[in-house]
PDB file of C-alpha atoms (C1' of nucleotides) in Angstrom:
ATOM      1  CA  MET A1493      75.016 106.514 117.989  1.00  0.00           C
ATOM      2  CA  PRO A1494      76.747 109.797 117.450  1.00  0.00           C
ATOM      3  CA  GLU A1495      80.479 109.445 117.909  1.00  0.00           C
ATOM      4  CA  GLY A1496      82.864 110.349 115.102  1.00  0.00           C
ATOM      5  CA  HIS A1497      82.525 107.040 113.280  1.00  0.00           C
ATOM      6  CA  THR A1498      78.772 107.613 112.933  1.00  0.00           C
ATOM      7  CA  ILE A1499      79.273 111.024 111.377  1.00  0.00           C
ATOM      8  CA  HIS A1500      81.860 109.816 108.868  1.00  0.00           C
ATOM      9  CA  ARG A1501      79.538 106.996 107.944  1.00  0.00           C
ATOM     10  CA  LEU A1502      76.730 109.499 107.454  1.00  0.00           C
ATOM     11  CA  ALA A1503      78.941 111.592 105.162  1.00  0.00           C
ATOM     12  CA  GLN A1504      79.450 108.470 103.040  1.00  0.00           C
ATOM     13  CA  ASP A1505      75.785 107.541 103.113  1.00  0.00           C
ATOM     14  CA  TYR A1506      74.554 111.033 102.200  1.00  0.00           C
ATOM     15  CA  ALA A1507      77.024 111.007  99.298  1.00  0.00           C
ATOM     16  CA  ALA A1508      75.978 107.562  98.097  1.00  0.00           C
ATOM     17  CA  ALA A1509      72.329 108.540  97.973  1.00  0.00           C
ATOM     18  CA  PHE A1510      72.440 112.208  96.936  1.00  0.00           C
ATOM     19  CA  LEU A1511      75.828 113.383  95.621  1.00  0.00           C
ATOM     20  CA  GLY A1512      75.501 114.893  92.145  1.00  0.00           C
ATOM     21  CA  THR A1513      71.735 115.026  92.382  1.00  0.00           C
ATOM     22  CA  GLU A1514      69.413 117.953  93.037  1.00  0.00           C
ATOM     23  CA  PRO A1515      67.203 116.734  95.855  1.00  0.00           C
ATOM     24  CA  GLN A1516      64.083 118.246  97.192  1.00  0.00           C
ATOM     25  CA  VAL A1517      65.037 119.903 100.501  1.00  0.00           C
ATOM     26  CA  THR A1518      62.357 120.416 103.122  1.00  0.00           C
ATOM     27  CA  SER A1519      61.982 120.997 106.843  1.00  0.00           C
ATOM     28  CA  PRO A1520      58.677 119.390 107.819  1.00  0.00           C
ATOM     29  CA  GLN A1521      59.178 120.446 111.418  1.00  0.00           C
ATOM     30  CA  GLY A1522      59.658 124.071 110.316  1.00  0.00           C
ATOM     31  CA  LYS A1523      62.811 125.061 112.205  1.00  0.00           C
ATOM     32  CA  PHE A1524      64.926 124.943 109.037  1.00  0.00           C
ATOM     33  CA  SER A1525      62.293 126.017 106.512  1.00  0.00           C
ATOM     34  CA  ASP A1526      63.881 129.241 105.263  1.00  0.00           C
ATOM     35  CA  ALA A1527      67.232 127.606 104.597  1.00  0.00           C
ATOM     36  CA  ALA A1528      65.590 124.547 103.066  1.00  0.00           C
ATOM     37  CA  ALA A1529      63.758 126.772 100.597  1.00  0.00           C
ATOM     38  CA  LEU A1530      67.069 128.320  99.520  1.00  0.00           C
ATOM     39  CA  LEU A1531      68.594 124.902  98.812  1.00  0.00           C
ATOM     40  CA  ASP A1532      65.584 123.168  97.323  1.00  0.00           C
ATOM     41  CA  HIS A1533      66.694 121.380  94.126  1.00  0.00           C
ATOM     42  CA  ALA A1534      70.266 122.644  94.435  1.00  0.00           C
ATOM     43  CA  GLU A1535      72.989 120.120  93.564  1.00  0.00           C
ATOM     44  CA  LEU A1536      74.658 118.336  96.481  1.00  0.00           C
ATOM     45  CA  THR A1537      78.344 118.705  95.610  1.00  0.00           C
ATOM     46  CA  HIS A1538      80.215 117.662  98.782  1.00  0.00           C
ATOM     47  CA  THR A1539      79.791 115.749 102.004  1.00  0.00           C
ATOM     48  CA  GLU A1540      82.396 115.883 104.723  1.00  0.00           C
ATOM     49  CA  ALA A1541      82.883 115.013 108.392  1.00  0.00           C
ATOM     50  CA  HIS A1542      85.251 116.400 110.998  1.00  0.00           C
ATOM     51  CA  GLY A1543      84.852 114.818 114.395  1.00  0.00           C
ATOM     52  CA  LYS A1544      81.154 114.859 115.222  1.00  0.00           C
ATOM     53  CA  HIS A1545      80.399 117.645 112.731  1.00  0.00           C
ATOM     54  CA  LEU A1546      78.780 116.840 109.383  1.00  0.00           C
ATOM     55  CA  PHE A1547      78.856 119.195 106.402  1.00  0.00           C
ATOM     56  CA  LEU A1548      76.635 118.909 103.333  1.00  0.00           C
ATOM     57  CA  GLY A1549      77.853 121.136 100.503  1.00  0.00           C
ATOM     58  CA  PHE A1550      75.487 122.529  97.890  1.00  0.00           C
ATOM     59  CA  ARG A1551      76.361 124.366  94.662  1.00  0.00           C
ATOM     60  CA  GLU A1552      80.082 124.235  95.591  1.00  0.00           C
ATOM     61  CA  SER A1553      79.551 127.111  98.010  1.00  0.00           C
ATOM     62  CA  THR A1554      76.862 126.734 100.654  1.00  0.00           C
ATOM     63  CA  TRP A1555      76.942 124.271 103.511  1.00  0.00           C
ATOM     64  CA  ILE A1556      74.494 122.714 105.887  1.00  0.00           C
ATOM     65  CA  HIS A1557      76.272 122.232 109.201  1.00  0.00           C
ATOM     66  CA  ILE A1558      74.813 119.355 111.187  1.00  0.00           C
ATOM     67  CA  HIS A1559      75.681 118.236 114.699  1.00  0.00           C
ATOM     68  CA  LEU A1560      73.603 115.403 116.122  1.00  0.00           C
ATOM     69  CA  GLY A1561      74.286 116.153 119.762  1.00  0.00           C
ATOM     70  CA  LEU A1562      73.155 113.447 122.112  1.00  0.00           C
ATOM     71  CA  PHE A1563      69.764 112.726 120.559  1.00  0.00           C
ATOM     72  CA  GLY A1564      70.074 113.433 116.860  1.00  0.00           C
ATOM     73  CA  LYS A1565      69.186 110.627 114.485  1.00  0.00           C
ATOM     74  CA  VAL A1566      69.329 110.123 110.732  1.00  0.00           C
ATOM     75  CA  ASN A1567      67.180 107.686 108.830  1.00  0.00           C
ATOM     76  CA  PHE A1568      67.668 106.726 105.162  1.00  0.00           C
ATOM     77  CA  GLY A1569      65.077 105.027 103.008  1.00  0.00           C
ATOM     78  CA  ALA A1570      64.043 104.304  99.451  1.00  0.00           C
ATOM     79  CA  THR A1571      61.354 106.282  97.682  1.00  0.00           C
ATOM     80  CA  PRO A1572      58.502 106.698  97.960  1.00  0.00           C
ATOM     81  CA  ALA A1573      59.175 108.549 101.195  1.00  0.00           C
ATOM     82  CA  PRO A1574      56.501 108.180 103.850  1.00  0.00           C
ATOM     83  CA  PRO A1575      54.791 111.335 105.109  1.00  0.00           C
ATOM     84  CA  PRO A1576      57.269 113.004 107.485  1.00  0.00           C
ATOM     85  CA  THR A1577      56.512 113.024 111.177  1.00  0.00           C
ATOM     86  CA  ASP A1578      56.447 116.376 112.950  1.00  0.00           C
ATOM     87  CA  THR A1579      59.961 115.995 114.371  1.00  0.00           C
ATOM     88  CA  VAL A1580      61.774 115.821 111.022  1.00  0.00           C
ATOM     89  CA  ARG A1581      64.073 118.852 110.927  1.00  0.00           C
ATOM     90  CA  LEU A1582      65.496 118.173 107.477  1.00  0.00           C
ATOM     91  CA  ARG A1583      64.474 115.866 104.665  1.00  0.00           C
ATOM     92  CA  LEU A1584      66.333 115.342 101.404  1.00  0.00           C
ATOM     93  CA  ALA A1585      64.540 113.405  98.687  1.00  0.00           C
ATOM     94  CA  ASN A1586      65.408 112.527  95.101  1.00  0.00           C
ATOM     95  CA  ASN A1587      64.111 109.958  92.627  1.00  0.00           C
ATOM     96  CA  THR A1588      65.491 106.997  94.521  1.00  0.00           C
ATOM     97  CA  SER A1589      66.144 107.934  98.157  1.00  0.00           C
ATOM     98  CA  TYR A1590      65.072 110.055 101.060  1.00  0.00           C
ATOM     99  CA  VAL A1591      66.781 110.851 104.343  1.00  0.00           C
ATOM    100  CA  ASP A1592      65.307 112.336 107.513  1.00  0.00           C
ATOM    101  CA  LEU A1593      67.193 114.196 110.234  1.00  0.00           C
ATOM    102  CA  ARG A1594      65.629 114.410 113.705  1.00  0.00           C
ATOM    103  CA  GLY A1595      66.684 116.048 116.943  1.00  0.00           C
ATOM    104  CA  PRO A1596      70.037 117.579 115.939  1.00  0.00           C
ATOM    105  CA  THR A1597      71.635 120.039 118.273  1.00  0.00           C
ATOM    106  CA  THR A1598      72.738 122.005 115.180  1.00  0.00           C
ATOM    107  CA  CYS A1599      71.307 122.218 111.672  1.00  0.00           C
ATOM    108  CA  ALA A1600      72.321 125.521 110.134  1.00  0.00           C
ATOM    109  CA  LEU A1601      73.217 127.137 106.843  1.00  0.00           C
ATOM    110  CA  ILE A1602      76.824 128.334 106.882  1.00  0.00           C
ATOM    111  CA  THR A1603      79.342 129.908 104.509  1.00  0.00           C
ATOM    112  CA  ASP A1604      82.717 128.520 103.571  1.00  0.00           C
ATOM    113  CA  THR A1605      84.352 130.974 105.982  1.00  0.00           C
ATOM    114  CA  GLU A1606      82.166 129.823 108.860  1.00  0.00           C
ATOM    115  CA  LYS A1607      82.984 126.228 107.987  1.00  0.00           C
ATOM    116  CA  GLN A1608      86.706 126.998 108.113  1.00  0.00           C
ATOM    117  CA  ALA A1609      86.240 128.455 111.593  1.00  0.00           C
ATOM    118  CA  ILE A1610      84.661 125.208 112.777  1.00  0.00           C
ATOM    119  CA  HIS A1611      87.577 123.166 111.427  1.00  0.00           C
ATOM    120  CA  ALA A1612      89.978 125.567 113.116  1.00  0.00           C
ATOM    121  CA  ARG A1613      88.548 124.995 116.567  1.00  0.00           C
ATOM    122  CA  LEU A1614      88.518 121.196 116.265  1.00  0.00           C
ATOM    123  CA  GLY A1615      91.461 118.958 117.056  1.00  0.00           C
ATOM    124  CA  PRO A1616      92.796 116.259 114.728  1.00  0.00           C
ATOM    125  CA  ASP A1617      90.272 113.594 113.764  1.00  0.00           C
ATOM    126  CA  PRO A1618      91.620 110.012 113.646  1.00  0.00           C
ATOM    127  CA  LEU A1619      89.334 109.373 110.684  1.00  0.00           C
ATOM    128  CA  ARG A1620      90.663 112.217 108.528  1.00  0.00           C
ATOM    129  CA  GLN A1621      93.672 112.017 106.218  1.00  0.00           C
ATOM    130  CA  ASP A1622      94.798 115.502 107.264  1.00  0.00           C
ATOM    131  CA  ALA A1623      94.981 114.605 110.973  1.00  0.00           C
ATOM    132  CA  ASP A1624      98.215 115.310 112.818  1.00  0.00           C
ATOM    133  CA  PRO A1625      98.315 113.479 116.160  1.00  0.00           C
ATOM    134  CA  THR A1626     101.273 115.517 117.391  1.00  0.00           C
ATOM    135  CA  THR A1627      99.118 118.652 117.710  1.00  0.00           C
ATOM    136  CA  ALA A1628      96.902 116.684 120.099  1.00  0.00           C
ATOM    137  CA  TYR A1629      99.881 115.387 122.050  1.00  0.00           C
ATOM    138  CA  THR A1630     101.303 118.876 122.404  1.00  0.00           C
ATOM    139  CA  ARG A1631      98.194 119.884 124.339  1.00  0.00           C
ATOM    140  CA  ILE A1632      97.922 116.626 126.270  1.00  0.00           C
ATOM    141  CA  SER A1633     101.536 116.603 127.371  1.00  0.00           C
ATOM    142  CA  ARG A1634     101.184 120.097 128.853  1.00  0.00           C
ATOM    143  CA  SER A1635      97.872 119.500 130.582  1.00  0.00           C
ATOM    144  CA  ARG A1636      97.012 118.962 134.230  1.00  0.00           C
ATOM    145  CA  THR A1637      93.590 117.667 133.148  1.00  0.00           C
ATOM    146  CA  THR A1638      92.864 113.926 133.271  1.00  0.00           C
ATOM    147  CA  ILE A1639      93.374 111.927 130.103  1.00  0.00           C
ATOM    148  CA  ALA A1640      89.707 110.874 130.342  1.00  0.00           C
ATOM    149  CA  ALA A1641      88.582 114.500 130.082  1.00  0.00           C
ATOM    150  CA  LEU A1642      91.149 115.367 127.396  1.00  0.00           C
ATOM    151  CA  LEU A1643      89.979 112.549 125.126  1.00  0.00           C
ATOM    152  CA  MET A1644      86.466 114.017 125.243  1.00  0.00           C
ATOM    153  CA  ASP A1645      87.663 117.556 124.503  1.00  0.00           C
ATOM    154  CA  GLN A1646      86.977 118.127 120.819  1.00  0.00           C
ATOM    155  CA  LYS A1647      89.569 120.905 120.668  1.00  0.00           C
ATOM    156  CA  VAL A1648      92.204 118.318 121.612  1.00  0.00           C
ATOM    157  CA  ILE A1649      91.017 115.384 119.505  1.00  0.00           C
ATOM    158  CA  ALA A1650      87.865 115.355 117.379  1.00  0.00           C
ATOM    159  CA  GLY A1651      85.416 112.494 117.154  1.00  0.00           C
ATOM    160  CA  VAL A1652      86.121 110.514 120.311  1.00  0.00           C
ATOM    161  CA  GLY A1653      83.051 110.152 122.535  1.00  0.00           C
ATOM    162  CA  ASN A1654      82.191 108.394 125.753  1.00  0.00           C
ATOM    163  CA  VAL A1655      82.405 104.870 124.319  1.00  0.00           C
ATOM    164  CA  TYR A1656      85.741 105.166 122.492  1.00  0.00           C
ATOM    165  CA  ARG A1657      87.149 107.103 125.464  1.00  0.00           C
ATOM    166  CA  ALA A1658      86.356 104.346 127.929  1.00  0.00           C
ATOM    167  CA  GLU A1659      87.336 101.525 125.616  1.00  0.00           C
ATOM    168  CA  VAL A1660      90.645 102.840 124.315  1.00  0.00           C
ATOM    169  CA  LEU A1661      91.847 103.592 127.852  1.00  0.00           C
ATOM    170  CA  PHE A1662      90.947 100.068 128.885  1.00  0.00           C
ATOM    171  CA  ARG A1663      92.705  98.535 125.872  1.00  0.00           C
ATOM    172  CA  HIS A1664      95.898 100.328 126.856  1.00  0.00           C
ATOM    173  CA  GLY A1665      95.639  99.740 130.595  1.00  0.00           C
ATOM    174  CA  ILE A1666      95.627 103.478 131.329  1.00  0.00           C
ATOM    175  CA  ASP A1667      93.992 104.862 134.467  1.00  0.00           C
ATOM    176  CA  PRO A1668      91.393 107.392 133.262  1.00  0.00           C
ATOM    177  CA  TYR A1669      92.428 109.760 136.069  1.00  0.00           C
ATOM    178  CA  ARG A1670      96.039 109.923 134.923  1.00  0.00           C
ATOM    179  CA  LEU A1671      96.973 113.484 134.017  1.00  0.00           C
ATOM    180  CA  GLY A1672      97.657 114.397 130.410  1.00  0.00           C
ATOM    181  CA  ARG A1673     101.203 115.494 131.197  1.00  0.00           C
ATOM    182  CA  ASP A1674     101.946 111.995 132.527  1.00  0.00           C
ATOM    183  CA  ILE A1675     101.021 110.301 129.242  1.00  0.00           C
ATOM    184  CA  THR A1676     104.253 109.338 127.468  1.00  0.00           C
ATOM    185  CA  PRO A1677     104.809 109.875 123.741  1.00  0.00           C
ATOM    186  CA  THR A1678     104.844 106.108 123.286  1.00  0.00           C
ATOM    187  CA  GLU A1679     101.511 105.754 125.039  1.00  0.00           C
ATOM    188  CA  TRP A1680      99.993 108.539 122.964  1.00  0.00           C
ATOM    189  CA  THR A1681     101.203 106.974 119.711  1.00  0.00           C
ATOM    190  CA  ALA A1682      99.640 103.692 120.748  1.00  0.00           C
ATOM    191  CA  LEU A1683      96.338 105.338 121.760  1.00  0.00           C
ATOM    192  CA  TRP A1684      96.116 107.301 118.515  1.00  0.00           C
ATOM    193  CA  THR A1685      97.000 104.327 116.310  1.00  0.00           C
ATOM    194  CA  ASP A1686      94.404 102.243 118.076  1.00  0.00           C
ATOM    195  CA  LEU A1687      91.740 104.946 117.714  1.00  0.00           C
ATOM    196  CA  VAL A1688      92.419 105.147 113.978  1.00  0.00           C
ATOM    197  CA  ALA A1689      91.905 101.396 113.635  1.00  0.00           C
ATOM    198  CA  LEU A1690      88.892 101.157 115.965  1.00  0.00           C
ATOM    199  CA  MET A1691      87.108 104.120 114.446  1.00  0.00           C
ATOM    200  CA  ARG A1692      87.723 102.963 110.870  1.00  0.00           C
ATOM    201  CA  GLU A1693      86.162  99.668 111.789  1.00  0.00           C
ATOM    202  CA  GLY A1694      83.337 101.629 113.410  1.00  0.00           C
ATOM    203  CA  VAL A1695      82.649 103.434 110.126  1.00  0.00           C
ATOM    204  CA  ARG A1696      82.717 100.156 108.223  1.00  0.00           C
ATOM    205  CA  ASN A1697      80.362  98.336 110.585  1.00  0.00           C
ATOM    206  CA  ASN A1698      78.367 101.353 111.746  1.00  0.00           C
ATOM    207  CA  ARG A1699      78.833 100.325 115.371  1.00  0.00           C
ATOM    208  CA  ILE A1700      81.513 100.280 118.028  1.00  0.00           C
ATOM    209  CA  ASP A1701      83.327  97.013 118.666  1.00  0.00           C
ATOM    210  CA  THR A1702      86.464  97.092 120.761  1.00  0.00           C
ATOM    211  CA  VAL A1703      86.911  93.578 122.099  1.00  0.00           C
ATOM    212  CA  ARG A1704      89.922  91.749 120.686  1.00  0.00           C
ATOM    213  CA  PRO A1705      89.184  88.411 118.986  1.00  0.00           C
ATOM    214  CA  GLU A1706      90.787  86.454 121.815  1.00  0.00           C
ATOM    215  CA  HIS A1707      88.453  88.118 124.337  1.00  0.00           C
ATOM    216  CA  THR A1708      85.127  87.709 122.582  1.00  0.00           C
ATOM    217  CA  PRO A1709      82.382  85.847 124.437  1.00  0.00           C
ATOM    218  CA  GLU A1710      82.919  82.780 122.250  1.00  0.00           C
ATOM    219  CA  ALA A1711      86.678  82.758 122.823  1.00  0.00           C
ATOM    220  CA  MET A1712      86.280  83.288 126.574  1.00  0.00           C
ATOM    221  CA  GLY A1713      83.413  80.834 126.989  1.00  0.00           C
ATOM    222  CA  ARG A1714      81.065  83.429 128.456  1.00  0.00           C
ATOM    223  CA  PRO A1715      77.515  84.352 127.409  1.00  0.00           C
ATOM    224  CA  PRO A1716      77.021  86.862 124.565  1.00  0.00           C
ATOM    225  CA  ARG A1717      76.656  90.543 125.424  1.00  0.00           C
ATOM    226  CA  VAL A1718      73.362  91.786 126.826  1.00  0.00           C
ATOM    227  CA  ASP A1719      73.887  95.506 126.365  1.00  0.00           C
ATOM    228  CA  ASP A1720      71.902  97.212 123.622  1.00  0.00           C
ATOM    229  CA  HIS A1721      74.317  99.913 122.489  1.00  0.00           C
ATOM    230  CA  GLY A1722      75.130  97.772 119.483  1.00  0.00           C
ATOM    231  CA  GLY A1723      78.691  96.526 119.830  1.00  0.00           C
ATOM    232  CA  GLU A1724      80.923  94.338 121.935  1.00  0.00           C
ATOM    233  CA  VAL A1725      82.893  96.327 124.516  1.00  0.00           C
ATOM    234  CA  TYR A1726      85.095  95.833 127.587  1.00  0.00           C
ATOM    235  CA  VAL A1727      83.815  98.441 130.036  1.00  0.00           C
ATOM    236  CA  TYR A1728      81.327 100.914 128.558  1.00  0.00           C
ATOM    237  CA  ARG A1729      78.021 100.667 130.426  1.00  0.00           C
ATOM    238  CA  ARG A1730      79.196  97.527 132.211  1.00  0.00           C
ATOM    239  CA  ALA A1731      79.165  99.034 135.714  1.00  0.00           C
ATOM    240  CA  ASN A1732      79.323  96.415 138.485  1.00  0.00           C
ATOM    241  CA  LEU A1733      79.734  93.588 135.985  1.00  0.00           C
ATOM    242  CA  PRO A1734      82.873  91.426 136.005  1.00  0.00           C
ATOM    243  CA  CYS A1735      85.798  92.584 133.874  1.00  0.00           C
ATOM    244  CA  HIS A1736      86.240  90.365 130.818  1.00  0.00           C
ATOM    245  CA  LEU A1737      89.967  90.052 131.577  1.00  0.00           C
ATOM    246  CA  CYS A1738      90.450  89.945 135.337  1.00  0.00           C
ATOM    247  CA  GLY A1739      86.943  89.303 136.662  1.00  0.00           C
ATOM    248  CA  GLY A1740      87.076  92.375 138.911  1.00  0.00           C
ATOM    249  CA  GLU A1741      84.071  94.655 139.119  1.00  0.00           C
ATOM    250  CA  ILE A1742      83.878  97.394 136.480  1.00  0.00           C
ATOM    251  CA  ARG A1743      83.688 100.766 138.196  1.00  0.00           C
ATOM    252  CA  THR A1744      81.724 103.835 137.218  1.00  0.00           C
ATOM    253  CA  ALA A1745      81.977 107.475 138.199  1.00  0.00           C
ATOM    254  CA  ASP A1746      80.818 110.914 137.157  1.00  0.00           C
ATOM    255  CA  LEU A1747      83.469 112.842 135.284  1.00  0.00           C
ATOM    256  CA  ALA A1748      82.520 116.249 133.853  1.00  0.00           C
ATOM    257  CA  ALA A1749      78.833 115.284 133.811  1.00  0.00           C
ATOM    258  CA  ARG A1750      79.469 112.079 131.851  1.00  0.00           C
ATOM    259  CA  ASN A1751      79.575 108.465 132.912  1.00  0.00           C
ATOM    260  CA  LEU A1752      83.049 107.049 133.125  1.00  0.00           C
ATOM    261  CA  PHE A1753      83.650 103.289 133.152  1.00  0.00           C
ATOM    262  CA  TRP A1754      86.896 101.504 133.896  1.00  0.00           C
ATOM    263  CA  CYS A1755      88.504  98.475 135.542  1.00  0.00           C
ATOM    264  CA  GLN A1756      90.629  99.582 138.447  1.00  0.00           C
ATOM    265  CA  ALA A1757      92.735  96.437 138.395  1.00  0.00           C
ATOM    266  CA  CYS A1758      93.478  96.417 134.652  1.00  0.00           C
ATOM    267  CA  GLN A1759      93.931 100.190 134.455  1.00  0.00           C
ATOM    268  CA  ALA A1760      96.385 100.877 137.229  1.00  0.00           C
ATOM    269  CA  ASP A1761      99.370 103.137 136.716  1.00  0.00           C
TER     270      ASP A1761
ATOM    271  C1'  DT B 825      51.288 107.456 131.413  1.00  0.00           C
ATOM    272  C1'  DC B 826      55.165 109.002 133.613  1.00  0.00           C
ATOM    273  C1'  DC B 827      60.048 108.726 134.597  1.00  0.00           C
ATOM    274  C1'  DT B 828      64.761 107.816 133.409  1.00  0.00           C
ATOM    275  C1'  DT B 829      68.376 107.563 130.369  1.00  0.00           C
ATOM    276  C1'  DA B 830      71.512 108.345 126.369  1.00  0.00           C
ATOM    277  C1'  DT B 831      77.382 107.481 122.130  1.00  0.00           C
ATOM    278  C1'  DG B 832      76.865 115.929 123.148  1.00  0.00           C
ATOM    279  C1'  DT B 833      77.695 120.749 123.542  1.00  0.00           C
ATOM    280  C1'  DA B 834      77.139 125.629 124.907  1.00  0.00           C
ATOM    281  C1'  DC B 835      76.458 129.063 127.965  1.00  0.00           C
ATOM    282  C1'  DA B 836      75.533 131.299 132.541  1.00  0.00           C
ATOM    283  C1'  DA B 837      77.061 132.108 137.106  1.00  0.00           C
TER     284       DA B 837
ATOM    285  C1'  DT C1355      79.475 123.360 138.176  1.00  0.00           C
ATOM    286  C1'  DG C1356      74.880 123.505 136.857  1.00  0.00           C
ATOM    287  C1'  DT C1357      71.435 123.806 133.411  1.00  0.00           C
ATOM    288  C1'  DA C1358      69.201 124.025 129.009  1.00  0.00           C
ATOM    289  C1'  DC C1359      68.343 121.961 124.596  1.00  0.00           C
ATOM    290  C1'  DC C1360      66.966 118.379 121.086  1.00  0.00           C
ATOM    291  C1'  DT C1361      64.216 112.999 120.716  1.00  0.00           C
ATOM    292  C1'  DA C1362      62.877 108.240 121.514  1.00  0.00           C
ATOM    293  C1'  DA C1363      63.105 103.932 123.834  1.00  0.00           C
ATOM    294  C1'  DG C1364      62.477 101.155 127.783  1.00  0.00           C
ATOM    295  C1'  DG C1365      60.898 100.301 132.303  1.00  0.00           C
ATOM    296  C1'  DA C1366      58.144 101.253 136.256  1.00  0.00           C
ATOM    297  C1'  DC C1367      53.538 102.086 137.549  1.00  0.00           C
TER     298       DC C1367
END
DNA sequence: TCCTTATGTACAA
DNA sequence: TGTACCTAAGGAC
C-alpha cells in the first residue's frame, strides 16, 4: 500500500529491526548484488522517509534509495529467514529479523549529495517535521491545473497518493476539477491540517482510514465495507456505489492516467 | 492458465 | 498523451 504513510511506517520498522546492527545484505534476485556486497555487514545508522521515498543510511555516509512504485512490497519476519524467492531484490538479515523487498521501482545506492537532490525536488511532506505547507500553497494558488492533479504532484506535496487525494477532497467538499488558483488559503490550511492528521493515523495503523466516527458503518446502520484495500473510506474505489453521506452515486473518471473517485453532489463548488 | 488490476513514476514523442 | 517497468492477487475461463 505505497502512499506516504506506508513509507514512513517502513522507515520506523526498518529502524526497529536493524538500526545499530550490522545486517547481512543480499540481493537474491541479483539486480542489486554489487551494491549489496558493498554494504554487507555495514552498520545501519539512519532510516528516513520523504513522501514515497525511503532512505536507509549505512556507515553514516551511504544510502540505499528505495521507491516502491505501484507494485513494491516489503515483508518483515523473525529469524530464521526462509530461503528467498527469486523476486527478492534486497534482503537484510541480522540475529533476530529479516526483511525482504520485492518489486520496487527504485533500489539504488546513492551518495549524500544525490539524496539532497531528491529532497530538493520533493514538496513538503505532511508527515515530516520540516514541512512548510505554504511552499505548496504558493504553487497551488498560481496553478491552472486541477487540485486533483496537484495533490498527486510530488513536487507540490510529497506523500499523497490516489487514496488520500480522493478522500481528503471528499472530506472537504471540494470538486476535484477545481483549479489550484481557486483554492482559498483557508481551504488549503484545512486540507493540509487534515492530511497531517489522516496520514499520521495511517502510519500508526498501517492502513488508510478516512471515515469520521459518525459516518462509520456501525454509526450509519449500513453493512461493513467490502473493499479489500484495507481501510474504511468515503469514495476511493467505490464507483457506482451510494455515497455514505448523500446516497448519490459515486463517480469515477480517468485523470492523468489514474482513477479519480468523487461524489458530485457532496463535492460541488 | 490467462487476463485484469493496483495506493507510482519516468521518459519518449 | 502514451507506454514501459516492477509483482502478485483475484477472477474469468
